[in-house]
PDB file of C-alpha atoms and ligand atoms in Angstrom:
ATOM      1  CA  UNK A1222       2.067 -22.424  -1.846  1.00  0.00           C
ATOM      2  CA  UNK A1223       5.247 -23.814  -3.231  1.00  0.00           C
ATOM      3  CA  UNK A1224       8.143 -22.511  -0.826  1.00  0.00           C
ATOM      4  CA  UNK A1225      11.836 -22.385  -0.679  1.00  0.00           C
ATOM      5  CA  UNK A1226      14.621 -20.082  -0.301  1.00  0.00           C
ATOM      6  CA  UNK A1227      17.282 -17.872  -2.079  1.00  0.00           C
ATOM      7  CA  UNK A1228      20.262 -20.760  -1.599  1.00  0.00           C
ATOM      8  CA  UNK A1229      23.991 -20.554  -2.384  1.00  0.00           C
ATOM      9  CA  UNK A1230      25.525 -21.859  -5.825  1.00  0.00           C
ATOM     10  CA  UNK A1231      29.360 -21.440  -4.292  1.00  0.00           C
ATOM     11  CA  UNK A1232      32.235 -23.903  -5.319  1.00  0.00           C
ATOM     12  CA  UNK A1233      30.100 -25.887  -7.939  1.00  0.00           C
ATOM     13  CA  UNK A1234      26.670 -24.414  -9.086  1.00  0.00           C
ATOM     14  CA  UNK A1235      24.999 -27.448  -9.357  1.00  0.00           C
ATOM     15  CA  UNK A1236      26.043 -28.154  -5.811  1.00  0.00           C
ATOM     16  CA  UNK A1237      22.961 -25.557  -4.960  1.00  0.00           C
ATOM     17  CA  UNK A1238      20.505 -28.301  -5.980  1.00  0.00           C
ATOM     18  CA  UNK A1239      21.672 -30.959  -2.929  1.00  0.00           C
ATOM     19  CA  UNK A1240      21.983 -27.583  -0.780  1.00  0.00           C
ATOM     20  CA  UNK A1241      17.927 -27.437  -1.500  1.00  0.00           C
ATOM     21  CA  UNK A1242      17.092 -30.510  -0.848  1.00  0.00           C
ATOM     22  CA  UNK A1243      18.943 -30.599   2.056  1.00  0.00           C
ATOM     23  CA  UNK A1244      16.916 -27.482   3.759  1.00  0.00           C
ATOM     24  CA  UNK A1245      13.583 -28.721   2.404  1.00  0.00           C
ATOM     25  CA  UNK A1246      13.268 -26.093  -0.776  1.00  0.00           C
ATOM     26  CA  UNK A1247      10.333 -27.096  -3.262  1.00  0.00           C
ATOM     27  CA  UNK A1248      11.451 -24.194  -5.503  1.00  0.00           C
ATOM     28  CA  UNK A1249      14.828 -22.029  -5.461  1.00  0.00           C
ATOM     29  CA  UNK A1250      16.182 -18.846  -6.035  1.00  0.00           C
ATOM     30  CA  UNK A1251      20.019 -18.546  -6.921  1.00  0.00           C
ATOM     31  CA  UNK A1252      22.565 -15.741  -8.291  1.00  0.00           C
ATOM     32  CA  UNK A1253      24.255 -16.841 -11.702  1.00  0.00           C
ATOM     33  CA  UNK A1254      27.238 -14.652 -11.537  1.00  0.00           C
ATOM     34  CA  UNK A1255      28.790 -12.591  -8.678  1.00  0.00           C
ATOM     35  CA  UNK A1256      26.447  -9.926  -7.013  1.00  0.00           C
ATOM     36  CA  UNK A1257      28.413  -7.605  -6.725  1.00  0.00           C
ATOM     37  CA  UNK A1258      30.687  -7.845 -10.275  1.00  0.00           C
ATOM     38  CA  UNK A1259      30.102  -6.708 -13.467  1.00  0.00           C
ATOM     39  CA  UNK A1260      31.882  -9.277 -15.350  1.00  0.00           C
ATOM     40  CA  UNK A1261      29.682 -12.422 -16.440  1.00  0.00           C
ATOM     41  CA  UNK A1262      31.104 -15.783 -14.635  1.00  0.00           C
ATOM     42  CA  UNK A1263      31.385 -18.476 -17.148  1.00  0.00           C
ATOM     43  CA  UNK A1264      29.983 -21.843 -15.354  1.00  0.00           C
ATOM     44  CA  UNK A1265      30.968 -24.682 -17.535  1.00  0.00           C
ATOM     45  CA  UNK A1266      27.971 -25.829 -20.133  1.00  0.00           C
ATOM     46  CA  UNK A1267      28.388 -29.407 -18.089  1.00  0.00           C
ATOM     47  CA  UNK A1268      27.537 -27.667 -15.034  1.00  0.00           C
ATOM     48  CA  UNK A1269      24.599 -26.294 -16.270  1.00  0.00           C
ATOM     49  CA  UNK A1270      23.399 -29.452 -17.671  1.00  0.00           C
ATOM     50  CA  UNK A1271      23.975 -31.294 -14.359  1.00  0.00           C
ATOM     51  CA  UNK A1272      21.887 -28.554 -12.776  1.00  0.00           C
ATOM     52  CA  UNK A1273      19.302 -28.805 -15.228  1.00  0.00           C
ATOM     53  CA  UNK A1274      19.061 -32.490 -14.448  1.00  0.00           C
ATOM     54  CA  UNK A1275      19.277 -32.713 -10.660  1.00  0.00           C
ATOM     55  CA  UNK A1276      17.002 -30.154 -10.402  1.00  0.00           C
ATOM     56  CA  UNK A1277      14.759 -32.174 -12.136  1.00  0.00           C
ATOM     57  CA  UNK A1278      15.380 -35.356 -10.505  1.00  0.00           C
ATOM     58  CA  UNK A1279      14.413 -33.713  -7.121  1.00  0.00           C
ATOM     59  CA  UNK A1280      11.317 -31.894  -8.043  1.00  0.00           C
ATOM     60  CA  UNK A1281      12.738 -28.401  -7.298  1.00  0.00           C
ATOM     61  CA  UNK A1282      10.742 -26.278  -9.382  1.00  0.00           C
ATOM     62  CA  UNK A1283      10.587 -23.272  -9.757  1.00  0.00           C
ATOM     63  CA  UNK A1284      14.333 -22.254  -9.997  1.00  0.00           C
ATOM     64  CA  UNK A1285      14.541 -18.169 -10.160  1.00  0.00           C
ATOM     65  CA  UNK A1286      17.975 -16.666 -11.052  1.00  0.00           C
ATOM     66  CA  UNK A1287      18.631 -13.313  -8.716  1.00  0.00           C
ATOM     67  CA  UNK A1288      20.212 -10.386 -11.277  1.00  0.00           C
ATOM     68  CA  UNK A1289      23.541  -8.800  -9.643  1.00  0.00           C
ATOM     69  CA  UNK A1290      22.874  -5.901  -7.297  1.00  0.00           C
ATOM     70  CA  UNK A1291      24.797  -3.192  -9.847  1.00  0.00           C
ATOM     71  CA  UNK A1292      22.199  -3.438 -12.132  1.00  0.00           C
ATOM     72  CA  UNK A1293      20.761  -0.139 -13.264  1.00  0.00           C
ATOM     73  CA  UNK A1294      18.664   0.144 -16.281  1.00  0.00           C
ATOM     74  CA  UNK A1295      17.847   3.703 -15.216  1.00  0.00           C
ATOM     75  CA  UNK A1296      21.712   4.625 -15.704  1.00  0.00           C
ATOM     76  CA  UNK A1297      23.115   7.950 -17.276  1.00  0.00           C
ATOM     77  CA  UNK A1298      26.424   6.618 -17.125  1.00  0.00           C
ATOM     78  CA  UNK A1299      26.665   4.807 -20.486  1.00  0.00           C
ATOM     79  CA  UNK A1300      29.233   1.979 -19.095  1.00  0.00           C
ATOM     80  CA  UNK A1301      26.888   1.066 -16.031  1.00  0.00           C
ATOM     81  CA  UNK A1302      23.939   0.886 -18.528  1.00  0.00           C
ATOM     82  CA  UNK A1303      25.263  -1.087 -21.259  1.00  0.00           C
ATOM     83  CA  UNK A1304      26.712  -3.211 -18.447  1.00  0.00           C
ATOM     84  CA  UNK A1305      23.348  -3.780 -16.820  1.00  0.00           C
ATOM     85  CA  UNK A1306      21.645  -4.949 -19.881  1.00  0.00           C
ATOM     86  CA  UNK A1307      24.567  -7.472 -20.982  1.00  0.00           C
ATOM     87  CA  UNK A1308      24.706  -8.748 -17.385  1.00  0.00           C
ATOM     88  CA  UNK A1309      20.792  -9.562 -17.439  1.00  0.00           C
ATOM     89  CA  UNK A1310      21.175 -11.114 -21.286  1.00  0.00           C
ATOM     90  CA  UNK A1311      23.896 -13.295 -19.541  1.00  0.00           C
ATOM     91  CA  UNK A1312      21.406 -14.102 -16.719  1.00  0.00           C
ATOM     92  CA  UNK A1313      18.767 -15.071 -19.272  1.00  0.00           C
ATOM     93  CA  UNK A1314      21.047 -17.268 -20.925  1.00  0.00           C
ATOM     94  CA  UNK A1315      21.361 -19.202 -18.216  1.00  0.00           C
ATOM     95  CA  UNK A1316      17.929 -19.473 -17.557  1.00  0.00           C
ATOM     96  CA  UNK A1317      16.952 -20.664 -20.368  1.00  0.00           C
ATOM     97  CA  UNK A1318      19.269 -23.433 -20.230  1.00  0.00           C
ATOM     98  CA  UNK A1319      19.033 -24.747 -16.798  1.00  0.00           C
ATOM     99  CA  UNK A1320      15.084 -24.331 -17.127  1.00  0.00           C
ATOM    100  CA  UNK A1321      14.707 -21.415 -14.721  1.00  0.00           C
ATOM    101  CA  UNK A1322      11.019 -19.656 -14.007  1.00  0.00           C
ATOM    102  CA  UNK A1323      12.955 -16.852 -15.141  1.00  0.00           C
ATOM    103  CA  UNK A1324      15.450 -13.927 -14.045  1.00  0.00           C
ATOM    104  CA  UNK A1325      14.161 -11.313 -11.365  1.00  0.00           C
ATOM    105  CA  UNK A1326      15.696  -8.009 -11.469  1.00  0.00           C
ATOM    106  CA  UNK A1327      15.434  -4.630  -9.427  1.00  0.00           C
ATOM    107  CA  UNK A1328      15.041  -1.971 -12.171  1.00  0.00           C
ATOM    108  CA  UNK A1329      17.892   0.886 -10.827  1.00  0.00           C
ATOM    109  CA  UNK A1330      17.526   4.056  -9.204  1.00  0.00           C
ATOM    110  CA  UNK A1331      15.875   7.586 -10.951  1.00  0.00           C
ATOM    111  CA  UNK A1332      18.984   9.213  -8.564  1.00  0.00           C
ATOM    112  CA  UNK A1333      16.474  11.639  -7.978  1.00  0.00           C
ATOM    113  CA  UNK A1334      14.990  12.442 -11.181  1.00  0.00           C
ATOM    114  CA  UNK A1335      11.471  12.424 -12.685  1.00  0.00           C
ATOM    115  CA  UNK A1336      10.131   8.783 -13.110  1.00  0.00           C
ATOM    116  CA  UNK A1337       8.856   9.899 -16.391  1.00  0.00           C
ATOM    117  CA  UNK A1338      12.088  10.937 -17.431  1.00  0.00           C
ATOM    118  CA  UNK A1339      13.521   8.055 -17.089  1.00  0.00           C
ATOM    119  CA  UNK A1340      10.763   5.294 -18.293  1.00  0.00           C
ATOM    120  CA  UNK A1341      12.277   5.605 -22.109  1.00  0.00           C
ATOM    121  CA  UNK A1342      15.504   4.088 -21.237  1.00  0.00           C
ATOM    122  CA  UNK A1343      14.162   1.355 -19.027  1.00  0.00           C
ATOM    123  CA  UNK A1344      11.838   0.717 -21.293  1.00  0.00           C
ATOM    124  CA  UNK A1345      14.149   0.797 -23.983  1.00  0.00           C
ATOM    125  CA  UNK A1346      16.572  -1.779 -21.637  1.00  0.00           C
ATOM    126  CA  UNK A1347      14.220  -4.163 -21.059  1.00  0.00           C
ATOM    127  CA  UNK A1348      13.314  -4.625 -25.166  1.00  0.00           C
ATOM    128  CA  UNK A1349      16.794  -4.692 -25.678  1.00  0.00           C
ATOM    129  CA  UNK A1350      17.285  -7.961 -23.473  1.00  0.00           C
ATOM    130  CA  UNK A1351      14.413  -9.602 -24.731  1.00  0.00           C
ATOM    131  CA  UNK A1352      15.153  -9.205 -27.827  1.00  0.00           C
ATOM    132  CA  UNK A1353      19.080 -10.575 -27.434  1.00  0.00           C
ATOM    133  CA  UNK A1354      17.519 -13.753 -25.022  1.00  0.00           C
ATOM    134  CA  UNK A1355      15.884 -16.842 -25.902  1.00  0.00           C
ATOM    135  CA  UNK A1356      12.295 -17.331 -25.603  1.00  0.00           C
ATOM    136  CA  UNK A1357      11.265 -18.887 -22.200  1.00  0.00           C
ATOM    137  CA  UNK A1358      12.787 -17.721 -19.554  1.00  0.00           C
ATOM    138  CA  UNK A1359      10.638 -14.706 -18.074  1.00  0.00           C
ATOM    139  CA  UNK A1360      11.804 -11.485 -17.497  1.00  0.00           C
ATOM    140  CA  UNK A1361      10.494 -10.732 -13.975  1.00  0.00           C
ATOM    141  CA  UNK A1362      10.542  -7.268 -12.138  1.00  0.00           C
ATOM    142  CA  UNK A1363      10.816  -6.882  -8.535  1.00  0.00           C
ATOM    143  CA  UNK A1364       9.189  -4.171  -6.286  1.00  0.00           C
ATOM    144  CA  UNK A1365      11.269  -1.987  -4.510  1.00  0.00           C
ATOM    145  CA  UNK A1366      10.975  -0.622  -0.958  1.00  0.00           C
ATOM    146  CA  UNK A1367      12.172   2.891  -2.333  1.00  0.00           C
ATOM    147  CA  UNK A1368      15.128   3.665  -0.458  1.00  0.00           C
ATOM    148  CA  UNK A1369      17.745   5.955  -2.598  1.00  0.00           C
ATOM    149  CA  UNK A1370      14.728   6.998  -5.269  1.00  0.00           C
ATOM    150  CA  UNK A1371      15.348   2.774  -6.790  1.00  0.00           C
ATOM    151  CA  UNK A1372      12.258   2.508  -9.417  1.00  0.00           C
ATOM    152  CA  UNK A1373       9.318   0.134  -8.592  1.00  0.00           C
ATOM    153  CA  UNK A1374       8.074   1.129  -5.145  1.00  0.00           C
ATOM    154  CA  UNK A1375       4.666   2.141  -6.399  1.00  0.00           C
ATOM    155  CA  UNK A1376       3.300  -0.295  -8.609  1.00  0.00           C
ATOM    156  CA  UNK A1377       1.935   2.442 -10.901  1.00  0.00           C
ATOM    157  CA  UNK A1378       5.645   2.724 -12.204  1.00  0.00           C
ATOM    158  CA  UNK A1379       5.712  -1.186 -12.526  1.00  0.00           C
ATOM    159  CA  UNK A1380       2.522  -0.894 -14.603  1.00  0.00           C
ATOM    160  CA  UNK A1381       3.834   1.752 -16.863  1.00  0.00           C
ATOM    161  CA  UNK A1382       6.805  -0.088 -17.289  1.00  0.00           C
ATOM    162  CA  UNK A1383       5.091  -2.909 -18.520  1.00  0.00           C
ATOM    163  CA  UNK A1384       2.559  -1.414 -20.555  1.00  0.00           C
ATOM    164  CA  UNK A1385       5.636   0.560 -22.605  1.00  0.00           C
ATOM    165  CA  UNK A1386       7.400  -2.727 -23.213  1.00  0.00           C
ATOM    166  CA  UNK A1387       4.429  -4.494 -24.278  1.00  0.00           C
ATOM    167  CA  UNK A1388       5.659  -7.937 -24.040  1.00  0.00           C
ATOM    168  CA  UNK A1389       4.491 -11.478 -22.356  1.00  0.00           C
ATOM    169  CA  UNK A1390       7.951 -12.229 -21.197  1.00  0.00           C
ATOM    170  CA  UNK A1391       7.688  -9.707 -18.671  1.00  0.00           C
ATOM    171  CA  UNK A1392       6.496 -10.369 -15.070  1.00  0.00           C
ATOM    172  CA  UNK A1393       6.272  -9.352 -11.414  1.00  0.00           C
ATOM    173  CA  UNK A1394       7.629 -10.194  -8.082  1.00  0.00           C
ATOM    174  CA  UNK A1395       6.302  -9.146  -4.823  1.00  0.00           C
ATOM    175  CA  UNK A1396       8.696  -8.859  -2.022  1.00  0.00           C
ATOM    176  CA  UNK A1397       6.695  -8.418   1.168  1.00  0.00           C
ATOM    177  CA  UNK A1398       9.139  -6.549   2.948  1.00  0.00           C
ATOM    178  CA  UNK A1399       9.488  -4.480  -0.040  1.00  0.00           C
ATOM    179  CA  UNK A1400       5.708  -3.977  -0.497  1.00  0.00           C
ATOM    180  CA  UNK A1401       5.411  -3.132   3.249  1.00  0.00           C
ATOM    181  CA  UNK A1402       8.441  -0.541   3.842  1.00  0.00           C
ATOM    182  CA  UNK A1403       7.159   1.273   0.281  1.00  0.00           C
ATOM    183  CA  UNK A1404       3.773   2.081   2.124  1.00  0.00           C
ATOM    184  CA  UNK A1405       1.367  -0.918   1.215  1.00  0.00           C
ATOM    185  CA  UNK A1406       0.095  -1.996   4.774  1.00  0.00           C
ATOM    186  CA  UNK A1407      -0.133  -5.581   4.222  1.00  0.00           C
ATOM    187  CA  UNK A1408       0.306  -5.743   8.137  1.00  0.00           C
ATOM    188  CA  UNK A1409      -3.950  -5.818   8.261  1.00  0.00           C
ATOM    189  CA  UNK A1410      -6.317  -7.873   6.617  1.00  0.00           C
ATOM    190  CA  UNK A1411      -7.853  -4.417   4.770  1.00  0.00           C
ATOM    191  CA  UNK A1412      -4.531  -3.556   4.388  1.00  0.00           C
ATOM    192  CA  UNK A1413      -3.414  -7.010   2.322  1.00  0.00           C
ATOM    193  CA  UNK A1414      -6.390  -6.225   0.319  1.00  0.00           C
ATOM    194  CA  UNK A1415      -5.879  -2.782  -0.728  1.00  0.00           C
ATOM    195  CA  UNK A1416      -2.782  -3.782  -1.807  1.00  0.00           C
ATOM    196  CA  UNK A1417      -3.781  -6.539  -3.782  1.00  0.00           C
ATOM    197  CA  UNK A1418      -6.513  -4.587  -5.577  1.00  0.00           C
ATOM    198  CA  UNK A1419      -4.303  -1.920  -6.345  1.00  0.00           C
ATOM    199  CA  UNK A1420      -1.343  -4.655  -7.949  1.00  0.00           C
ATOM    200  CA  UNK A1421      -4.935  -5.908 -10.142  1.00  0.00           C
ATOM    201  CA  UNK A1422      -5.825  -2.219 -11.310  1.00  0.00           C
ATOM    202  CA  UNK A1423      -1.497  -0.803 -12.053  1.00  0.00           C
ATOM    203  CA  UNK A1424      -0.055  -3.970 -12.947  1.00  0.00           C
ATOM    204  CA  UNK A1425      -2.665  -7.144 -13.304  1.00  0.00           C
ATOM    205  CA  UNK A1426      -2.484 -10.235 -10.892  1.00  0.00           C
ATOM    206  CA  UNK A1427      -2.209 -12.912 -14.122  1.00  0.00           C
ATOM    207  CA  UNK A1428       1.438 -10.697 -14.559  1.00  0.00           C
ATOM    208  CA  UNK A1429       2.056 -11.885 -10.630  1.00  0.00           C
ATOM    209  CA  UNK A1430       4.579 -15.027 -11.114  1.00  0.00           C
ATOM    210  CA  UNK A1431       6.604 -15.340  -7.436  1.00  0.00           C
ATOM    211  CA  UNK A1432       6.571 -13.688  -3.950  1.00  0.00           C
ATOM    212  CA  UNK A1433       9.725 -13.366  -2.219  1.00  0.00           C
ATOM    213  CA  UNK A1434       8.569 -13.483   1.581  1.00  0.00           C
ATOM    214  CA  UNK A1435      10.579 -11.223   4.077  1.00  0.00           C
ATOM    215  CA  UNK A1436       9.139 -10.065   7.040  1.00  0.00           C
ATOM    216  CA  UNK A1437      10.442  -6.518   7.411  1.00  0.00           C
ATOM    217  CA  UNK A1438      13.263  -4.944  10.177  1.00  0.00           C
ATOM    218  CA  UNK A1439      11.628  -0.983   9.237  1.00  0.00           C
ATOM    219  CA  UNK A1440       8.246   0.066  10.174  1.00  0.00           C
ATOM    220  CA  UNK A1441       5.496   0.684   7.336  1.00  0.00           C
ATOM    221  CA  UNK A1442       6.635   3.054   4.694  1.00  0.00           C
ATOM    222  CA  UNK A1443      10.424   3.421   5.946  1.00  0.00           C
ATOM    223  CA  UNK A1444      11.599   3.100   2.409  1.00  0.00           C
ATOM    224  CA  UNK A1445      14.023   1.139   4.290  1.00  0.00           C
ATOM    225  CA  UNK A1446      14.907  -2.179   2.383  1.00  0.00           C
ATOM    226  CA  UNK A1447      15.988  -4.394   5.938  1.00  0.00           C
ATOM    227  CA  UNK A1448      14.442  -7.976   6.180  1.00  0.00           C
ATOM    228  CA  UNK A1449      13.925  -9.984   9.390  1.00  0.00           C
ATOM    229  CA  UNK A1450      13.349 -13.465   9.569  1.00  0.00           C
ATOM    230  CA  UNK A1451       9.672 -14.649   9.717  1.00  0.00           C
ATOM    231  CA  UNK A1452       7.205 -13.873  12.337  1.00  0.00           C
ATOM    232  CA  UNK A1453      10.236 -11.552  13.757  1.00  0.00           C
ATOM    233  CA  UNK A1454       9.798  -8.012  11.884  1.00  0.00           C
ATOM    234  CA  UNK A1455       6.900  -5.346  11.684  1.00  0.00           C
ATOM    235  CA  UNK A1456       4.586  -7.177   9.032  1.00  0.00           C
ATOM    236  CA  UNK A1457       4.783 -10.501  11.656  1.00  0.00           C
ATOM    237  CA  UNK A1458       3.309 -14.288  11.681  1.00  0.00           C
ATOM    238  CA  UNK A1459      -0.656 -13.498  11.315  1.00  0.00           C
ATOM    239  CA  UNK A1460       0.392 -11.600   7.703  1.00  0.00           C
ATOM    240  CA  UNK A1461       1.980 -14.292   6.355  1.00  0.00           C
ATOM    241  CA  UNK A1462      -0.443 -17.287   7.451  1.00  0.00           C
ATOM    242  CA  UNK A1463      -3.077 -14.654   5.466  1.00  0.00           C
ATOM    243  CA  UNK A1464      -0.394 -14.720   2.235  1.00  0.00           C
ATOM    244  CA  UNK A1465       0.545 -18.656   1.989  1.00  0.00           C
ATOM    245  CA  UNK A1466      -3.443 -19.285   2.271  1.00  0.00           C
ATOM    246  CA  UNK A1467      -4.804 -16.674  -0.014  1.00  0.00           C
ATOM    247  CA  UNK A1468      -6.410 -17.643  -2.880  1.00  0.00           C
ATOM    248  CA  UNK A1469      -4.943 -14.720  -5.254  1.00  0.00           C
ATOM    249  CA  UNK A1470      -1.620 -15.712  -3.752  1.00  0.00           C
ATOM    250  CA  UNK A1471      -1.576 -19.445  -3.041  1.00  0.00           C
ATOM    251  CA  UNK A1472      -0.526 -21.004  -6.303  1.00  0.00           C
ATOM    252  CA  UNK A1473       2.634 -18.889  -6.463  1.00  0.00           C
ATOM    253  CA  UNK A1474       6.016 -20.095  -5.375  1.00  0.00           C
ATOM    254  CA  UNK A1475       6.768 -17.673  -1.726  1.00  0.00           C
ATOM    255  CA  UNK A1476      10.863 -17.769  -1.970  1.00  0.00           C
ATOM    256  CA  UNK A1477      12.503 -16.195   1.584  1.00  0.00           C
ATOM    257  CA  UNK A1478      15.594 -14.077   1.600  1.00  0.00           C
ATOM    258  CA  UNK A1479      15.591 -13.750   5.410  1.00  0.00           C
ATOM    259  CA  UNK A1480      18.548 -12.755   7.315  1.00  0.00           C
ATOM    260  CA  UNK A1481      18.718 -15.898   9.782  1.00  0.00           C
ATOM    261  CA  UNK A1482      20.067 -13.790  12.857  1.00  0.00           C
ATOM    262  CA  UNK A1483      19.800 -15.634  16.130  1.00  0.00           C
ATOM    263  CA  UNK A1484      20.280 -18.772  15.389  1.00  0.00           C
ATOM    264  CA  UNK A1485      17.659 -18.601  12.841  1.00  0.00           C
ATOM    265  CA  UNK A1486      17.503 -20.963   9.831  1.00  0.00           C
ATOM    266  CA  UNK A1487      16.246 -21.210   6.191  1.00  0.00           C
ATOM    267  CA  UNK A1488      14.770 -24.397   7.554  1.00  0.00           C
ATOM    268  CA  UNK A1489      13.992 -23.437  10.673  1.00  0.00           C
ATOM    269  CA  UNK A1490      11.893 -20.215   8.318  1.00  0.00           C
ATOM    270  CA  UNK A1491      10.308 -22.513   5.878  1.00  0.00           C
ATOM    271  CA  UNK A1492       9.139 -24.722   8.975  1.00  0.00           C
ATOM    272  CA  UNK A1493       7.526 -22.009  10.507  1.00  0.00           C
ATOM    273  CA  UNK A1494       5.678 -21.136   7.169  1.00  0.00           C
ATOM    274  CA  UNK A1495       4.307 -24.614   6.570  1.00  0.00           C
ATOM    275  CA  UNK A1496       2.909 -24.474   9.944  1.00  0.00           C
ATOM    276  CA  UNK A1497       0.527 -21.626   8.615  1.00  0.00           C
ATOM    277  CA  UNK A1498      -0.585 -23.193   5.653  1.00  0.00           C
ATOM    278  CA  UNK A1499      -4.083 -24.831   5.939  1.00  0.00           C
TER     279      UNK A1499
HETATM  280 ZN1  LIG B2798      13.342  -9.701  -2.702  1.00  0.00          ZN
END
């Protein structure tokens, strides 16, 4: 398994390249404009280039851009869901031209309402950004661990979604800690199993392009989304040795978003998953 870590793009965005390097990343994920802003950052074209071509240089592959946090393509409020699609058509944008895997996205909260009744406008989203991006650049959905009714706990709804849109570009990530505080026990052997089987039958495994792996702060279905750093949360070490080595999982890229609380580092994280790879 390829790994590396969610790394920082601040002051210059190309800087996030010798920031990867530096911790021992073989692939990356990065934000391409501010979390937690609706308004697009413009990064120079020259930045993007020089990204394009350090990344290169050093083998970091693959890069996956983070959407911002606000995103809800679930919305009823028609400024936060016209905002959410132009965001994510800005994030694909950028993709395509620094060569990115593609952009992975949480798909917004049903605030309580029927999944059904909202699967039209998702679906409805998620053509309209693929159909303003260029070709390339995946459009990859992340599974949710559920907290505040946020779509794409179960990966029936996943499935549905993707059926509906009915398009290559579209793609899966698995978040372990995610997975594990929605309900899917990937603590046990039987457990990692299940899970997997159940991703084939919803969703299909060939749709399966990245893992992020976070161990998880919340017990087993807490629908509370709260990483820990490796081998330090409630899925722990003996999971994730099963994950890096499994071989539905091992060609993926595993991507960590830990917290690094004690002292912990990214390195120190990505060490301790090498050691468990056979
Ligand atoms: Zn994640």
């Amino acid at each position: 398994m390829r790994l590396g870590a969610h790394v920082s793009t601040a002051e210059k965005f190309s800087l996030s390249i010798d920031r990867a390097v530096e911790q021992g990343c073989e692939c990356i994920q990065i934000f391409a404009n501010p979390p937690q802003r609706w308004n697009p950052l413009v990064i120079p074209e020259s930045e993007l280039k020089l990204f394009k071509e350090k990344k290169e240089k050093a083998g970091i592959d693959p890069v996956v851009i983070h959407s911002i946090y606000l995103i809800n393509l679930a919305s009823e409020n028609p400024y936060f869901y016209e905002q959410s699609i132009k965001s994510l058509i800005d994030d694909m944008k950028k993709a395509s031209m620094i060569g990115a895997l593609g952009v992975n996205t949480h798909l917004g909260s049903t605030k309580g309402r029927d999944f059904k009744d909202v699967l039209t406008k998702i679906v409805l989203a998620i053509k309209d950004i693929l159909a303003a991006s260029p070709d390339g650049p995946y459009f990859i959905l992340e599974n949710s661990a559920g907290a505040g009714h946020i779509i794409g706990s179960k990966f029936s709804e996943i499935g549905e979604i993707i059926k509906a849109v009915h398009s290559d570009r579209v793609k899966v990530c698995l978040d372990t800690a995610h997975s594990f505080e929605s309900g899917y026990n990937l603590k046990t052997a039987e457990g990692l199993e299940s899970a997997l089987d159940e991703f084939e039958k919803e969703i299909g495994l060939e749709k399966l392009v990245c893992l992020h792996l976070n161990d998880s702060k919340t017990p087993l279905g807490s629908n509370r989304d709260l990483h820990a750093d490796i081998g330090r949360g409630e899925i722990g070490l003996e999971t994730f040795r099963r994950i890096v080595n499994h071989p539905k999982l091992k060609h993926l890229s595993g991507i960590i978003e830990t917290p690094n609380l004690k002292g912990r580092s990214d390195i120190d994280d990505l060490k301790i998953l090498r050691g468990l790879v056979k």
